[in-house]
mmCIF file with all atom_site columns, C-alpha atoms in Angstrom:
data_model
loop_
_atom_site.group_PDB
_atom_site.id
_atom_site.type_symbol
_atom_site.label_atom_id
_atom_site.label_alt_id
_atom_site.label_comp_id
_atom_site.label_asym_id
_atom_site.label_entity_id
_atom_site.label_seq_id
_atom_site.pdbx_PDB_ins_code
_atom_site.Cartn_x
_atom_site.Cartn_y
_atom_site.Cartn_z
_atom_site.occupancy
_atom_site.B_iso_or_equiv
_atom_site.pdbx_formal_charge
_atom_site.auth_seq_id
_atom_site.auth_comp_id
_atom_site.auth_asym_id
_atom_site.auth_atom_id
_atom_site.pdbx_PDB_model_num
ATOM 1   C CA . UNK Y 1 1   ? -62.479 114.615 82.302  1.00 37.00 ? 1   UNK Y CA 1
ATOM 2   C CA . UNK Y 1 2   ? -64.487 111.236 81.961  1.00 38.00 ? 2   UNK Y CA 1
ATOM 3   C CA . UNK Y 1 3   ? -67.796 110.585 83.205  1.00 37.00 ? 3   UNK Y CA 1
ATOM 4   C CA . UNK Y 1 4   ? -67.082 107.072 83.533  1.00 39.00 ? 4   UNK Y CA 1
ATOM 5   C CA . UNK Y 1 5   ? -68.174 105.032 87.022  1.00 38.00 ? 5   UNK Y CA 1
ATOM 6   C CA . UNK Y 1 6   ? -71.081 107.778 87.729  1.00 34.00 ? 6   UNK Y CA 1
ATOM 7   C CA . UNK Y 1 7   ? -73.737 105.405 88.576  1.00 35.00 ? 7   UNK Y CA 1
ATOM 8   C CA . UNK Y 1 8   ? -71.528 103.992 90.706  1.00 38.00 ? 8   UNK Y CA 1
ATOM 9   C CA . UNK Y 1 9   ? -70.279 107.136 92.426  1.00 37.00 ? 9   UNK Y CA 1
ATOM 10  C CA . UNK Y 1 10  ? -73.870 108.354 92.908  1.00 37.00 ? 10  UNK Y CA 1
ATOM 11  C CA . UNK Y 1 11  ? -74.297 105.592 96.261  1.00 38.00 ? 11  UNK Y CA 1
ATOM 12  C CA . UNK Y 1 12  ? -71.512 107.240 97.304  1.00 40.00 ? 12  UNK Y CA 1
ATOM 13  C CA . UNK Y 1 13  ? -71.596 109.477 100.546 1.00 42.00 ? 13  UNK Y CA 1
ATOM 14  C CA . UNK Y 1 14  ? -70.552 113.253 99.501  1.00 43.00 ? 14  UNK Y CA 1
ATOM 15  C CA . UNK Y 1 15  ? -66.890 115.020 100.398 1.00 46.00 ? 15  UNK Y CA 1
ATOM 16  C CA . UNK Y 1 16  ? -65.821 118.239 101.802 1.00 46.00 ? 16  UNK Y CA 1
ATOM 17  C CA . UNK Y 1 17  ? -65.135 119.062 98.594  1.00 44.00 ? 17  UNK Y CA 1
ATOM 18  C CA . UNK Y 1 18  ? -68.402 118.683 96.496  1.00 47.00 ? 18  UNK Y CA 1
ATOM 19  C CA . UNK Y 1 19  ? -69.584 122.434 97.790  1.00 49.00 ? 19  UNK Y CA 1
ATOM 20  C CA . UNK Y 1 20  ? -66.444 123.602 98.718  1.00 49.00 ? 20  UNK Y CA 1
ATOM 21  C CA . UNK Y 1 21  ? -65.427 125.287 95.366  1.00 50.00 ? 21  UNK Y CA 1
ATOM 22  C CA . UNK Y 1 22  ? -67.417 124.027 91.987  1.00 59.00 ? 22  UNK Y CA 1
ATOM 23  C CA . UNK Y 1 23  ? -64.668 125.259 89.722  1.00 65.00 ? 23  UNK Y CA 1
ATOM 24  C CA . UNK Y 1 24  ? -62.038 122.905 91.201  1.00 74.00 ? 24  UNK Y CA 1
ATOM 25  C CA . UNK Y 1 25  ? -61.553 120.427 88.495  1.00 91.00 ? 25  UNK Y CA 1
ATOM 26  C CA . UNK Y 1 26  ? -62.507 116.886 89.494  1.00 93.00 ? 26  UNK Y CA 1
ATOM 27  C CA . UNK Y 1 27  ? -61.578 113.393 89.201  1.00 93.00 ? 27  UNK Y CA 1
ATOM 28  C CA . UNK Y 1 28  ? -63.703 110.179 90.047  1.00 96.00 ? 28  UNK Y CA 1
ATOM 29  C CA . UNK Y 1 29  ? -60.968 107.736 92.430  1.00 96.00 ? 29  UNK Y CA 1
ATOM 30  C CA . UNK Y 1 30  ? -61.835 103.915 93.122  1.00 97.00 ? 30  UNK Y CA 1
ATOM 31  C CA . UNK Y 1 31  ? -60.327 103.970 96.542  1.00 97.00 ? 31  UNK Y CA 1
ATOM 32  C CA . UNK Y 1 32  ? -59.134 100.041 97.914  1.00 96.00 ? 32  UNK Y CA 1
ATOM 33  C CA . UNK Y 1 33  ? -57.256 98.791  100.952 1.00 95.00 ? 33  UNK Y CA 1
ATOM 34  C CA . UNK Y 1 34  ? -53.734 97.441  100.602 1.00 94.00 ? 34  UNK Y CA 1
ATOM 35  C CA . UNK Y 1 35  ? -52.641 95.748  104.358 1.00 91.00 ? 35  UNK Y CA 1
ATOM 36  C CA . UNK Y 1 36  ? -55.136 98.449  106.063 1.00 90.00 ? 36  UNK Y CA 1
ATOM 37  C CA . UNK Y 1 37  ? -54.146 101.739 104.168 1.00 92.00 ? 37  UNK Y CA 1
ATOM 38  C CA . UNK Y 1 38  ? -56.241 103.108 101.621 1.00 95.00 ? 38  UNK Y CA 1
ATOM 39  C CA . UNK Y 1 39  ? -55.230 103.440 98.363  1.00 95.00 ? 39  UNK Y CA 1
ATOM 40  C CA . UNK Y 1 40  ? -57.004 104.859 95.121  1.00 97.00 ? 40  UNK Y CA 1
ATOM 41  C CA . UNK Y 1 41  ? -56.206 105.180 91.064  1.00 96.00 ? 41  UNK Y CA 1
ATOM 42  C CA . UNK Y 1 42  ? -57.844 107.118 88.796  1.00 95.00 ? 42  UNK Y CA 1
ATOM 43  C CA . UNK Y 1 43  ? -61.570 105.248 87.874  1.00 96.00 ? 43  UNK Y CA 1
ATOM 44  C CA . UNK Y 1 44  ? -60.483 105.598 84.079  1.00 94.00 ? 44  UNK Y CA 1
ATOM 45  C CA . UNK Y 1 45  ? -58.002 103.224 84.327  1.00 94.00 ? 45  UNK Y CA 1
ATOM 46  C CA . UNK Y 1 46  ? -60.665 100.185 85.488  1.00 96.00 ? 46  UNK Y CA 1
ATOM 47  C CA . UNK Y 1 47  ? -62.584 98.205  83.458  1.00 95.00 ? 47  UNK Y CA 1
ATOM 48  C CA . UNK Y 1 48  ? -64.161 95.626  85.821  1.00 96.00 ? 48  UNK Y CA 1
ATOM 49  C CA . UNK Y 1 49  ? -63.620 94.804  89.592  1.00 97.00 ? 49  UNK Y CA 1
ATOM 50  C CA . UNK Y 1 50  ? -63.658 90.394  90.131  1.00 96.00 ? 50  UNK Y CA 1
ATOM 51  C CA . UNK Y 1 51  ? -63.452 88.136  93.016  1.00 95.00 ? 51  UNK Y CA 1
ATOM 52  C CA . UNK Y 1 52  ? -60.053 86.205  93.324  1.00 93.00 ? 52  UNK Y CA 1
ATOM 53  C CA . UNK Y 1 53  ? -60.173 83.254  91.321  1.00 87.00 ? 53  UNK Y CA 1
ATOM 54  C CA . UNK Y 1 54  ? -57.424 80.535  91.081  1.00 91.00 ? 54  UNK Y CA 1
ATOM 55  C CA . UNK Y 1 55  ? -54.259 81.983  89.421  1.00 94.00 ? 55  UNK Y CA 1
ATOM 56  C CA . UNK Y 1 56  ? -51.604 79.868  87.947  1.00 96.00 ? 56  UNK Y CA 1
ATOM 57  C CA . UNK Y 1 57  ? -48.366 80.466  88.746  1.00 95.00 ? 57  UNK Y CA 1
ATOM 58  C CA . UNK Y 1 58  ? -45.876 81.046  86.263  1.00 95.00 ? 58  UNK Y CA 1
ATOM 59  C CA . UNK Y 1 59  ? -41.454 80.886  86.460  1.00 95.00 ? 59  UNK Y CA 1
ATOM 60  C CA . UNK Y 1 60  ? -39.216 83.461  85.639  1.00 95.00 ? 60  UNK Y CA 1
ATOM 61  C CA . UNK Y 1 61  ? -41.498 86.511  86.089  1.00 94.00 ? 61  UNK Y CA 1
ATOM 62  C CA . UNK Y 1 62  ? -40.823 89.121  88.686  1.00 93.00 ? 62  UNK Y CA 1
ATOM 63  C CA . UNK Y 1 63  ? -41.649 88.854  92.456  1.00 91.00 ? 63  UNK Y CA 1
ATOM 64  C CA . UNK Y 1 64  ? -44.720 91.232  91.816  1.00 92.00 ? 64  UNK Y CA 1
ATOM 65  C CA . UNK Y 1 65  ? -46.718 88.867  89.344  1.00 94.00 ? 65  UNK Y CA 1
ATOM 66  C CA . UNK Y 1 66  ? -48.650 86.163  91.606  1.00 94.00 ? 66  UNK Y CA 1
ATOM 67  C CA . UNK Y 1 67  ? -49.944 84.724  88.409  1.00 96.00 ? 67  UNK Y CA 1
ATOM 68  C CA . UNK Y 1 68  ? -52.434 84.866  85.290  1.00 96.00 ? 68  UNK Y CA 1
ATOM 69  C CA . UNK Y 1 69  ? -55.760 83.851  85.190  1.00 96.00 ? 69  UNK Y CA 1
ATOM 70  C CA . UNK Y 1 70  ? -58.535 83.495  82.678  1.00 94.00 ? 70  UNK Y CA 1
ATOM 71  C CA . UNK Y 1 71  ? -60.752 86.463  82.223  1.00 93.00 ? 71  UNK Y CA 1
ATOM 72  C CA . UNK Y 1 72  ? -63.547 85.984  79.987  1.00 89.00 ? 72  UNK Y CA 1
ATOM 73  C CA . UNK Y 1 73  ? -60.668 83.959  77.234  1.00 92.00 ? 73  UNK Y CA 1
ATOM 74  C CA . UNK Y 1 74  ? -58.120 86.513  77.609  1.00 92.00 ? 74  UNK Y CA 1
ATOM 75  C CA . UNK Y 1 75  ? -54.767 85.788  80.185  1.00 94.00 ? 75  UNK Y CA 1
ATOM 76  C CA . UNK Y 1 76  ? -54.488 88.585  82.572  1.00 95.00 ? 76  UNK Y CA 1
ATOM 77  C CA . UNK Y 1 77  ? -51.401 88.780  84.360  1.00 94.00 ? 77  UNK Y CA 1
ATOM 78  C CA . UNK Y 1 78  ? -52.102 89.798  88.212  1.00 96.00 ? 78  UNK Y CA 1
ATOM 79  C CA . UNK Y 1 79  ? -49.859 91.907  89.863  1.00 94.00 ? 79  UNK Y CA 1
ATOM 80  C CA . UNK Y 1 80  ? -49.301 91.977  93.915  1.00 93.00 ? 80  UNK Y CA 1
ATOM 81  C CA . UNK Y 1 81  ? -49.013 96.149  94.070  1.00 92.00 ? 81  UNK Y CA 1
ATOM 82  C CA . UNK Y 1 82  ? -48.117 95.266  97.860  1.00 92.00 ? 82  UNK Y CA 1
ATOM 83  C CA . UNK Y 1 83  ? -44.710 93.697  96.937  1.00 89.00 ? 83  UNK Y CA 1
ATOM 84  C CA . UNK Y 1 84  ? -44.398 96.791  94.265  1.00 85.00 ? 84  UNK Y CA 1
ATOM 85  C CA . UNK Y 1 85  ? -45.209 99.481  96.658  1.00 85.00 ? 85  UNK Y CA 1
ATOM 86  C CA . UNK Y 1 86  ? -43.527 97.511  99.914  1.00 86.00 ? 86  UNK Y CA 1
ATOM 87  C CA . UNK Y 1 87  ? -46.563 97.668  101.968 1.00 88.00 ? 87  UNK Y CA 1
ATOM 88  C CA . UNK Y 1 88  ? -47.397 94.759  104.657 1.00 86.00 ? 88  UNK Y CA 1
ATOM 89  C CA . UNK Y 1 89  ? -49.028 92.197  103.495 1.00 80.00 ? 89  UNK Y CA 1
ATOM 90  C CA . UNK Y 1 90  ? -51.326 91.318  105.890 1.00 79.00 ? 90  UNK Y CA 1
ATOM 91  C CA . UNK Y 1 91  ? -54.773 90.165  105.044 1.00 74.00 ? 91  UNK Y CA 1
ATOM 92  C CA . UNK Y 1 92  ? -55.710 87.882  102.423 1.00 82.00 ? 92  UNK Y CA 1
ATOM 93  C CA . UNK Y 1 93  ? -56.434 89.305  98.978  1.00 89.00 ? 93  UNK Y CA 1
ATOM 94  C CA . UNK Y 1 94  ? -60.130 89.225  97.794  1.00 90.00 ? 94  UNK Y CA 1
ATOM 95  C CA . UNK Y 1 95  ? -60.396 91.620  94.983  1.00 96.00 ? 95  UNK Y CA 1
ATOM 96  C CA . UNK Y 1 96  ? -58.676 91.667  91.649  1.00 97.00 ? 96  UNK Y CA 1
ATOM 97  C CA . UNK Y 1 97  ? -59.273 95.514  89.748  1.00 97.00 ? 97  UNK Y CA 1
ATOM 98  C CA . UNK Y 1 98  ? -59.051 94.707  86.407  1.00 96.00 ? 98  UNK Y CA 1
ATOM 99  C CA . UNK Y 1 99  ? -57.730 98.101  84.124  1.00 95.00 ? 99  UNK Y CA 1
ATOM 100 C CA . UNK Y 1 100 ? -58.377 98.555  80.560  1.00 93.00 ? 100 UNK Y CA 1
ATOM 101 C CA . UNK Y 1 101 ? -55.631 96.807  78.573  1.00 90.00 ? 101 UNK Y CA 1
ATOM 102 C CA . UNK Y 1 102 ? -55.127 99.978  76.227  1.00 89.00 ? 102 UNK Y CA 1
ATOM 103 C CA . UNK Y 1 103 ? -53.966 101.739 78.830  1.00 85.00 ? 103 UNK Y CA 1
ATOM 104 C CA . UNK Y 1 104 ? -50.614 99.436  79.057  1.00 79.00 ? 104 UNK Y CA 1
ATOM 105 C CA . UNK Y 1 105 ? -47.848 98.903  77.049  1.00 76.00 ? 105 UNK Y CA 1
ATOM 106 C CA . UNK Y 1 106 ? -48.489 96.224  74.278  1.00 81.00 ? 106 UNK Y CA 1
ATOM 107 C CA . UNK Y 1 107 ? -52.220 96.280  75.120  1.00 85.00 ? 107 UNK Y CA 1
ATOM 108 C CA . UNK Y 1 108 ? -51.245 93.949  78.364  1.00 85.00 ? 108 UNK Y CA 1
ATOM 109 C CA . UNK Y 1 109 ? -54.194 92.481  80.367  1.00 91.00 ? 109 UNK Y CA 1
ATOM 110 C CA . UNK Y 1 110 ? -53.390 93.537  84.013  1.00 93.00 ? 110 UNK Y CA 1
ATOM 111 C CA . UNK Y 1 111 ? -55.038 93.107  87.322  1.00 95.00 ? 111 UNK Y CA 1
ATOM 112 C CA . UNK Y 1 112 ? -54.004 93.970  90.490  1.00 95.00 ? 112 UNK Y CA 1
ATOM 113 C CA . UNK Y 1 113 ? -54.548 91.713  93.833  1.00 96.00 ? 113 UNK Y CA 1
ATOM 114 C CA . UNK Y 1 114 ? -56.670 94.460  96.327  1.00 96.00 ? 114 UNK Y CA 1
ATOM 115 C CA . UNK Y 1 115 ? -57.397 93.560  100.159 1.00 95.00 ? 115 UNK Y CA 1
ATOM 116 C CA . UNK Y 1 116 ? -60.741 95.251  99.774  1.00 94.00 ? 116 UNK Y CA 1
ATOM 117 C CA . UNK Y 1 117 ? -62.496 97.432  97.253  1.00 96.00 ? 117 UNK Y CA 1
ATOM 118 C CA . UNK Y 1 118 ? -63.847 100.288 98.970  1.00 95.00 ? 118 UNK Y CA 1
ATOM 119 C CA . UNK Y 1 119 ? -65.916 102.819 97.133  1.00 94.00 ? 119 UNK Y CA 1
ATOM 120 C CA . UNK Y 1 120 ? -65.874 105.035 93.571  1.00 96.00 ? 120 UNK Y CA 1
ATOM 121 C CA . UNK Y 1 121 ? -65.151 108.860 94.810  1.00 94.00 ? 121 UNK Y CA 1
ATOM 122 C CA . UNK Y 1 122 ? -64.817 112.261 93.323  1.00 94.00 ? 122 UNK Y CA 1
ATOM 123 C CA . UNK Y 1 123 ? -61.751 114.363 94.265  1.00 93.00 ? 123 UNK Y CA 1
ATOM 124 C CA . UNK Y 1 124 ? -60.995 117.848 94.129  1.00 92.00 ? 124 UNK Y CA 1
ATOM 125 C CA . UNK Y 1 125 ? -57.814 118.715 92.887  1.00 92.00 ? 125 UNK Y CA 1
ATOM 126 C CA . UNK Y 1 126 ? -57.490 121.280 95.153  1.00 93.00 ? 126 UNK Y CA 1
ATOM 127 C CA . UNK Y 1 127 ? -57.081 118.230 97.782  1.00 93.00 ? 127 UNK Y CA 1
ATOM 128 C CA . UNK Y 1 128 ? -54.274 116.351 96.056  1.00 93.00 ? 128 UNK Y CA 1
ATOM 129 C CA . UNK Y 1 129 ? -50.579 117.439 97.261  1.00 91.00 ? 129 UNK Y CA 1
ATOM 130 C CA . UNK Y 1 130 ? -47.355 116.572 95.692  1.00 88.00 ? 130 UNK Y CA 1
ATOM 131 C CA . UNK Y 1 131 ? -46.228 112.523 96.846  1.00 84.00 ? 131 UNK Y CA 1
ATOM 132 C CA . UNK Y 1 132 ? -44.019 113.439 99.691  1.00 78.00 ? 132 UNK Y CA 1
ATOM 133 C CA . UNK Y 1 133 ? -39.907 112.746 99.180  1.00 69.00 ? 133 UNK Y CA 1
ATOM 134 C CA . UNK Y 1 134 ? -39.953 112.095 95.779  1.00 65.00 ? 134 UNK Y CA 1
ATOM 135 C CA . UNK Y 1 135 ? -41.812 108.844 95.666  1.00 52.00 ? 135 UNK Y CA 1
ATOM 136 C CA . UNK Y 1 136 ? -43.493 110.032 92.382  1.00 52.00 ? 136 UNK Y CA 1
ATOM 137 C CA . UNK Y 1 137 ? -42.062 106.888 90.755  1.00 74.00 ? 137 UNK Y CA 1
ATOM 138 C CA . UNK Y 1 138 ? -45.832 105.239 91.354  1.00 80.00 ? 138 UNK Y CA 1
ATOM 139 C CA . UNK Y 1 139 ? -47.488 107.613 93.646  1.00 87.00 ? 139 UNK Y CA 1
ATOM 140 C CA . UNK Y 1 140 ? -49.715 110.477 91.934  1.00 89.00 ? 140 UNK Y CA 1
ATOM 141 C CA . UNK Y 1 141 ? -50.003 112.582 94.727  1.00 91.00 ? 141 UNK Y CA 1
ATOM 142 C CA . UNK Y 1 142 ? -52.084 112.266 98.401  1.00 93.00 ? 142 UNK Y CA 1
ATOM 143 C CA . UNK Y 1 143 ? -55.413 112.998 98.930  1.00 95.00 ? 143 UNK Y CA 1
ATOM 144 C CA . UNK Y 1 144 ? -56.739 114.729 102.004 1.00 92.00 ? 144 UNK Y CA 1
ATOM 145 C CA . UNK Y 1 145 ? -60.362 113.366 103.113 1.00 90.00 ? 145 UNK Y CA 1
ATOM 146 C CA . UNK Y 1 146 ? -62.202 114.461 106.171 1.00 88.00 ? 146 UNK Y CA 1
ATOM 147 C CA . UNK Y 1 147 ? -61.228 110.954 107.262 1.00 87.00 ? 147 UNK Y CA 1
ATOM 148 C CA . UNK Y 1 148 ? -58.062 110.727 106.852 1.00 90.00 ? 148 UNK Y CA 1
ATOM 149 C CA . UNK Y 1 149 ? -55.211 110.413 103.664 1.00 94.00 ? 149 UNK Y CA 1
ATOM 150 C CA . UNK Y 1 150 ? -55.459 108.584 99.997  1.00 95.00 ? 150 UNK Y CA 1
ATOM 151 C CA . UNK Y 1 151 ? -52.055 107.599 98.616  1.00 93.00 ? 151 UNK Y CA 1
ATOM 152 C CA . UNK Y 1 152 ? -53.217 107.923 94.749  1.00 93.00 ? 152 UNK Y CA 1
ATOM 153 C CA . UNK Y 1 153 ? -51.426 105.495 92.862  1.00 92.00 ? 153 UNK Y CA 1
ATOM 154 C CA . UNK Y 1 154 ? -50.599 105.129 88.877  1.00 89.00 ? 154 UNK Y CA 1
ATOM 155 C CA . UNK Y 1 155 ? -51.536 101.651 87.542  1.00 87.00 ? 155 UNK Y CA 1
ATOM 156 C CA . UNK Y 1 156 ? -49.311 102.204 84.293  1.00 78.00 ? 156 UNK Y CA 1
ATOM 157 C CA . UNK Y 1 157 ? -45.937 103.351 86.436  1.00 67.00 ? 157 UNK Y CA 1
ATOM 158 C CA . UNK Y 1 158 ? -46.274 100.175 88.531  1.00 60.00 ? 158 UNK Y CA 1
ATOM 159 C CA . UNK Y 1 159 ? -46.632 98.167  85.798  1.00 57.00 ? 159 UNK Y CA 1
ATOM 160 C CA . UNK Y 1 160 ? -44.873 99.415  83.086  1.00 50.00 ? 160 UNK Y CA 1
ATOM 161 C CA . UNK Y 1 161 ? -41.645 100.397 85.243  1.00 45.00 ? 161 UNK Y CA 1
#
């Protein structure tokens, strides 16, 4: 298990799980908002989280692409997980979560267009069930929070599908 995104999970406000049972293994989530549900992947997959910038449009790709943009001289295509995942798309989308292109097939830059970025957790995997009807196509499991439930999704199954 990585270590990666502590500093950032530190300002974050404690679970039901962190003295619930210390031998539960543990995973740090970036939870985001997708047309007001919350969503989360696993914090190893992100490499940087960037405001929406202009994206250029380009023909022939699938309905899920919106575009590619210029990250730092590299051309990151940037995927609408709404239109993969058929949620509403209500809102406009602010965020782009930028993953870490080994983690793709061909070393692909990938971003995905987020309504909101929300906050860098740590799970329990005692609190993730199975994804319900056998939507494990992109969905890693759901998480149960004292505030409600966390559909965990896999950037590399949306993308590389």
């Amino acid at each position: 298990m990585s270590q990666q995104g502590t500093a950032a999970a530190g300002a974050s406000a404690p679970t039901a799980t962190d003295d619930a049972d210390a031998t539960a293994e543990q995973m740090q989530v970036l939870e985001f908002e997708l047309g007001g549900e919350r969503y989360c992947v696993d914090i190893d997959y992100v490499s940087e989280i960037v405001d929406r910038g202009s994206l250029t449009a380009v023909p022939n790709v699938p309905d899920f692409v919106e575009g590619v943009m210029d990250l730092r001289g590299r051309t990151t295509s940037i995927v609408n997980p709404k239109t993969l995942l058929n949620v509403e798309d209500t809102g406009e989308a602010s965020r782009i979560v930028i993953f870490d292109a080994s983690n793709f097939q061909d070393d692909a830059a990938v971003g995905w267009l987020v309504d909101e970025v929300d906050q860098v957790v740590r799970v329990s995997m005692d609190d993730v069930e199975e994804p319900p009807m056998e939507r494990g196509d992109f969905i890693e499991g759901i998480v149960r929070q004292e505030d409600g439930l966390v559909v965990w999704i896999s950037p590399t199954k949306t993308v590389n599908s």
